């Protein structure tokens, strides 16, 4: 993920320095926007409340994402991203985008633990370097959202365009399915919105 999203340089000799620099920058942003003594604006309070509501709903069937340290990391990642990107800020569903990164980076650290066992963990593995995992997840989320930014601006026009395109495509390749969906009184947005969000 780190390479595919451009978070790590392709030149292996530069990776350690880049990781160190980016991780330090993330923790400085956390200190600036989420640290003790930081006074939030009313708008930032609204963002914080929405994230605080969504984080406990993240991956309800997976114990890993209900560990306090993981939820605290999700809250910081999402909040810092939101205040640093005021044009789009936070919208529901972003919490689902960061979980694969957390899982993947914990899996790198915990090579001895099978993926299913890691997802079922009720406590953070002792060897987990959450400091690095959190920072890396933030930067990968940032890179991902940079490519789908219009999915997360007001009214989410990027997602709406994709759902409309899917409806048109199904109309061309499977008119029977399109007609069945229409007969059921379903709008594509009702079921496809979450698909396009992931």
mmCIF file of C-alpha atoms in Angstrom:
data_model
loop_
_atom_site.group_PDB
_atom_site.id
_atom_site.type_symbol
_atom_site.label_atom_id
_atom_site.label_comp_id
_atom_site.label_asym_id
_atom_site.label_seq_id
_atom_site.Cartn_x
_atom_site.Cartn_y
_atom_site.Cartn_z
ATOM 1 C CA UNK A 1 0.000 0.000 0.000
ATOM 2 C CA UNK A 2 2.712 2.414 0.943
ATOM 3 C CA UNK A 3 4.371 2.087 -2.462
ATOM 4 C CA UNK A 4 1.194 1.883 -4.520
ATOM 5 C CA UNK A 5 -0.186 5.097 -3.041
ATOM 6 C CA UNK A 6 3.105 6.941 -3.414
ATOM 7 C CA UNK A 7 3.653 7.314 0.327
ATOM 8 C CA UNK A 8 7.014 5.559 0.085
ATOM 9 C CA UNK A 9 9.535 6.551 -2.571
ATOM 10 C CA UNK A 10 10.297 3.898 -5.157
ATOM 11 C CA UNK A 11 14.004 4.342 -4.408
ATOM 12 C CA UNK A 12 14.597 1.928 -1.530
ATOM 13 C CA UNK A 13 17.553 3.948 -0.245
ATOM 14 C CA UNK A 14 15.248 6.892 0.505
ATOM 15 C CA UNK A 15 12.467 4.990 2.275
ATOM 16 C CA UNK A 16 13.675 5.084 5.873
ATOM 17 C CA UNK A 17 14.296 8.821 5.807
ATOM 18 C CA UNK A 18 10.944 9.439 4.095
ATOM 19 C CA UNK A 19 9.105 7.314 6.662
ATOM 20 C CA UNK A 20 10.783 9.098 9.532
ATOM 21 C CA UNK A 21 10.016 12.532 8.088
ATOM 22 C CA UNK A 22 6.359 11.742 7.308
ATOM 23 C CA UNK A 23 5.747 10.060 10.654
ATOM 24 C CA UNK A 24 7.210 13.043 12.476
ATOM 25 C CA UNK A 25 5.050 15.413 10.398
ATOM 26 C CA UNK A 26 1.926 13.422 11.301
ATOM 27 C CA UNK A 27 2.649 13.506 15.025
ATOM 28 C CA UNK A 28 3.353 17.238 14.839
ATOM 29 C CA UNK A 29 -0.060 17.678 13.189
ATOM 30 C CA UNK A 30 -1.661 15.597 15.932
ATOM 31 C CA UNK A 31 -0.003 17.779 18.540
ATOM 32 C CA UNK A 32 -1.119 20.931 16.732
ATOM 33 C CA UNK A 33 -4.740 19.934 16.080
ATOM 34 C CA UNK A 34 -5.566 17.292 18.664
ATOM 35 C CA UNK A 35 -3.140 17.857 21.502
ATOM 36 C CA UNK A 36 -3.774 19.074 25.016
ATOM 37 C CA UNK A 37 -4.633 22.728 25.205
ATOM 38 C CA UNK A 38 -5.910 22.893 21.632
ATOM 39 C CA UNK A 39 -9.151 24.843 21.561
ATOM 40 C CA UNK A 40 -11.514 23.704 18.846
ATOM 41 C CA UNK A 41 -13.811 25.995 16.914
ATOM 42 C CA UNK A 42 -17.532 25.203 16.856
ATOM 43 C CA UNK A 43 -17.098 23.640 13.430
ATOM 44 C CA UNK A 44 -14.240 21.456 14.681
ATOM 45 C CA UNK A 45 -16.395 20.364 17.640
ATOM 46 C CA UNK A 46 -19.063 19.206 15.188
ATOM 47 C CA UNK A 47 -16.430 17.262 13.252
ATOM 48 C CA UNK A 48 -15.069 15.716 16.455
ATOM 49 C CA UNK A 49 -18.573 14.671 17.565
ATOM 50 C CA UNK A 50 -19.391 13.052 14.210
ATOM 51 C CA UNK A 51 -16.125 11.130 14.157
ATOM 52 C CA UNK A 52 -16.695 10.091 17.785
ATOM 53 C CA UNK A 53 -20.075 8.677 16.766
ATOM 54 C CA UNK A 54 -18.729 6.847 13.703
ATOM 55 C CA UNK A 55 -15.555 5.315 15.133
ATOM 56 C CA UNK A 56 -17.351 2.863 17.465
ATOM 57 C CA UNK A 57 -19.457 1.738 14.472
ATOM 58 C CA UNK A 58 -16.349 0.831 12.482
ATOM 59 C CA UNK A 59 -16.220 -2.841 11.473
ATOM 60 C CA UNK A 60 -18.727 -3.967 14.108
ATOM 61 C CA UNK A 61 -17.942 -7.659 13.711
ATOM 62 C CA UNK A 62 -14.159 -7.327 14.063
ATOM 63 C CA UNK A 63 -12.793 -7.124 17.595
ATOM 64 C CA UNK A 64 -9.528 -5.513 16.457
ATOM 65 C CA UNK A 65 -11.281 -2.258 15.592
ATOM 66 C CA UNK A 66 -12.883 -2.043 19.025
ATOM 67 C CA UNK A 67 -9.631 -2.018 20.959
ATOM 68 C CA UNK A 68 -9.338 1.357 22.702
ATOM 69 C CA UNK A 69 -5.924 2.127 21.192
ATOM 70 C CA UNK A 70 -7.197 1.406 17.673
ATOM 71 C CA UNK A 71 -10.291 3.547 18.161
ATOM 72 C CA UNK A 72 -8.174 6.393 19.556
ATOM 73 C CA UNK A 73 -5.918 6.117 16.493
ATOM 74 C CA UNK A 74 -8.924 6.180 14.150
ATOM 75 C CA UNK A 75 -10.250 9.269 15.897
ATOM 76 C CA UNK A 76 -6.930 11.119 15.600
ATOM 77 C CA UNK A 77 -6.342 10.097 11.983
ATOM 78 C CA UNK A 78 -9.805 11.164 10.865
ATOM 79 C CA UNK A 79 -9.879 14.365 12.888
ATOM 80 C CA UNK A 80 -6.447 15.551 11.763
ATOM 81 C CA UNK A 81 -7.322 14.724 8.165
ATOM 82 C CA UNK A 82 -10.608 16.636 8.436
ATOM 83 C CA UNK A 83 -9.143 19.823 9.904
ATOM 84 C CA UNK A 84 -6.280 19.786 7.408
ATOM 85 C CA UNK A 85 -8.714 19.364 4.494
ATOM 86 C CA UNK A 86 -11.503 21.839 5.255
ATOM 87 C CA UNK A 87 -12.947 21.774 1.720
ATOM 88 C CA UNK A 88 -14.104 18.204 2.218
ATOM 89 C CA UNK A 89 -13.661 17.780 5.980
ATOM 90 C CA UNK A 90 -15.008 14.528 7.440
ATOM 91 C CA UNK A 91 -17.927 12.599 6.020
ATOM 92 C CA UNK A 92 -19.352 9.292 7.089
ATOM 93 C CA UNK A 93 -17.597 6.383 5.458
ATOM 94 C CA UNK A 94 -14.070 7.711 5.770
ATOM 95 C CA UNK A 95 -13.633 5.567 8.860
ATOM 96 C CA UNK A 96 -14.151 2.503 6.644
ATOM 97 C CA UNK A 97 -11.411 3.660 4.275
ATOM 98 C CA UNK A 98 -8.686 3.769 6.920
ATOM 99 C CA UNK A 99 -9.302 0.306 8.429
ATOM 100 C CA UNK A 100 -7.576 -1.702 5.666
ATOM 101 C CA UNK A 101 -4.433 0.362 6.189
ATOM 102 C CA UNK A 102 -4.421 -0.195 9.945
ATOM 103 C CA UNK A 103 -4.946 -3.906 9.439
ATOM 104 C CA UNK A 104 -2.269 -4.170 6.744
ATOM 105 C CA UNK A 105 0.324 -2.249 8.735
ATOM 106 C CA UNK A 106 -0.394 -4.158 11.928
ATOM 107 C CA UNK A 107 -0.059 -7.349 9.895
ATOM 108 C CA UNK A 108 3.400 -6.222 8.756
ATOM 109 C CA UNK A 109 4.406 -5.764 12.385
ATOM 110 C CA UNK A 110 2.754 -8.957 13.511
ATOM 111 C CA UNK A 111 3.938 -11.420 10.881
ATOM 112 C CA UNK A 112 3.687 -14.254 13.411
ATOM 113 C CA UNK A 113 -0.057 -13.685 13.866
ATOM 114 C CA UNK A 114 -2.449 -15.054 11.265
ATOM 115 C CA UNK A 115 -4.754 -12.406 9.729
ATOM 116 C CA UNK A 116 -7.939 -13.984 11.143
ATOM 117 C CA UNK A 117 -6.387 -14.098 14.609
ATOM 118 C CA UNK A 118 -5.311 -10.452 14.327
ATOM 119 C CA UNK A 119 -8.849 -9.367 13.374
ATOM 120 C CA UNK A 120 -10.196 -11.242 16.403
ATOM 121 C CA UNK A 121 -7.699 -9.699 18.868
ATOM 122 C CA UNK A 122 -9.321 -8.039 21.863
ATOM 123 C CA UNK A 123 -6.051 -6.477 23.025
ATOM 124 C CA UNK A 124 -3.321 -4.873 21.000
ATOM 125 C CA UNK A 125 -0.447 -7.286 20.310
ATOM 126 C CA UNK A 126 2.580 -6.468 22.462
ATOM 127 C CA UNK A 127 4.902 -5.928 19.535
ATOM 128 C CA UNK A 128 2.611 -3.541 17.654
ATOM 129 C CA UNK A 129 4.248 -0.231 16.816
ATOM 130 C CA UNK A 130 1.026 1.786 16.866
ATOM 131 C CA UNK A 131 2.986 5.016 16.584
ATOM 132 C CA UNK A 132 4.179 4.054 13.098
ATOM 133 C CA UNK A 133 1.012 2.183 12.118
ATOM 134 C CA UNK A 134 -1.123 5.236 12.874
ATOM 135 C CA UNK A 135 1.100 7.698 11.030
ATOM 136 C CA UNK A 136 1.421 5.414 8.005
ATOM 137 C CA UNK A 137 -2.357 4.861 7.925
ATOM 138 C CA UNK A 138 -2.915 8.637 7.988
ATOM 139 C CA UNK A 139 -0.595 9.280 5.045
ATOM 140 C CA UNK A 140 -2.022 6.410 3.008
ATOM 141 C CA UNK A 141 -5.568 7.658 3.678
ATOM 142 C CA UNK A 142 -4.436 11.111 2.556
ATOM 143 C CA UNK A 143 -2.972 9.716 -0.666
ATOM 144 C CA UNK A 144 -6.092 7.670 -1.341
ATOM 145 C CA UNK A 145 -8.456 10.586 -0.726
ATOM 146 C CA UNK A 146 -6.361 12.870 -2.913
ATOM 147 C CA UNK A 147 -7.386 10.615 -5.811
ATOM 148 C CA UNK A 148 -11.096 10.500 -4.949
ATOM 149 C CA UNK A 149 -11.492 13.927 -3.382
ATOM 150 C CA UNK A 150 -14.860 14.652 -4.983
ATOM 151 C CA UNK A 151 -16.319 11.634 -3.193
ATOM 152 C CA UNK A 152 -15.943 13.562 0.048
ATOM 153 C CA UNK A 153 -17.008 17.101 -0.735
ATOM 154 C CA UNK A 154 -20.483 18.473 -0.082
ATOM 155 C CA UNK A 155 -23.188 16.270 -1.658
ATOM 156 C CA UNK A 156 -20.463 13.794 -2.679
ATOM 157 C CA UNK A 157 -20.692 14.394 -6.446
ATOM 158 C CA UNK A 158 -17.993 11.816 -7.239
ATOM 159 C CA UNK A 159 -19.963 8.979 -5.662
ATOM 160 C CA UNK A 160 -23.204 10.188 -7.224
ATOM 161 C CA UNK A 161 -21.574 10.199 -10.684
ATOM 162 C CA UNK A 162 -20.317 6.646 -10.181
ATOM 163 C CA UNK A 163 -23.740 5.400 -9.059
ATOM 164 C CA UNK A 164 -25.346 7.075 -12.089
ATOM 165 C CA UNK A 165 -22.731 5.471 -14.340
ATOM 166 C CA UNK A 166 -23.445 2.067 -12.758
ATOM 167 C CA UNK A 167 -27.193 2.508 -13.362
ATOM 168 C CA UNK A 168 -26.532 3.399 -17.019
ATOM 169 C CA UNK A 169 -24.126 0.474 -17.431
ATOM 170 C CA UNK A 170 -26.586 -2.040 -15.966
ATOM 171 C CA UNK A 171 -29.260 -0.581 -18.245
ATOM 172 C CA UNK A 172 -27.056 -1.368 -21.235
ATOM 173 C CA UNK A 173 -25.844 -4.841 -20.262
ATOM 174 C CA UNK A 174 -28.759 -6.246 -18.266
ATOM 175 C CA UNK A 175 -32.078 -4.537 -18.943
ATOM 176 C CA UNK A 176 -33.923 -7.301 -17.104
ATOM 177 C CA UNK A 177 -32.016 -6.528 -13.903
ATOM 178 C CA UNK A 178 -32.532 -2.773 -14.364
ATOM 179 C CA UNK A 179 -36.265 -3.315 -14.824
ATOM 180 C CA UNK A 180 -36.462 -5.602 -11.792
ATOM 181 C CA UNK A 181 -34.742 -2.994 -9.614
ATOM 182 C CA UNK A 182 -37.171 -0.341 -10.874
ATOM 183 C CA UNK A 183 -40.197 -2.615 -10.260
ATOM 184 C CA UNK A 184 -39.054 -3.076 -6.671
ATOM 185 C CA UNK A 185 -39.093 0.707 -6.248
ATOM 186 C CA UNK A 186 -35.379 0.821 -5.482
ATOM 187 C CA UNK A 187 -33.106 3.700 -6.284
ATOM 188 C CA UNK A 188 -29.536 2.676 -7.105
ATOM 189 C CA UNK A 189 -28.329 5.195 -4.528
ATOM 190 C CA UNK A 190 -30.001 3.120 -1.789
ATOM 191 C CA UNK A 191 -27.761 0.111 -2.272
ATOM 192 C CA UNK A 192 -24.827 1.226 -4.419
ATOM 193 C CA UNK A 193 -23.708 4.300 -2.468
ATOM 194 C CA UNK A 194 -21.727 2.229 0.029
ATOM 195 C CA UNK A 195 -20.221 0.137 -2.770
ATOM 196 C CA UNK A 196 -18.880 3.224 -4.475
ATOM 197 C CA UNK A 197 -17.603 4.558 -1.170
ATOM 198 C CA UNK A 198 -15.306 1.576 -0.705
#
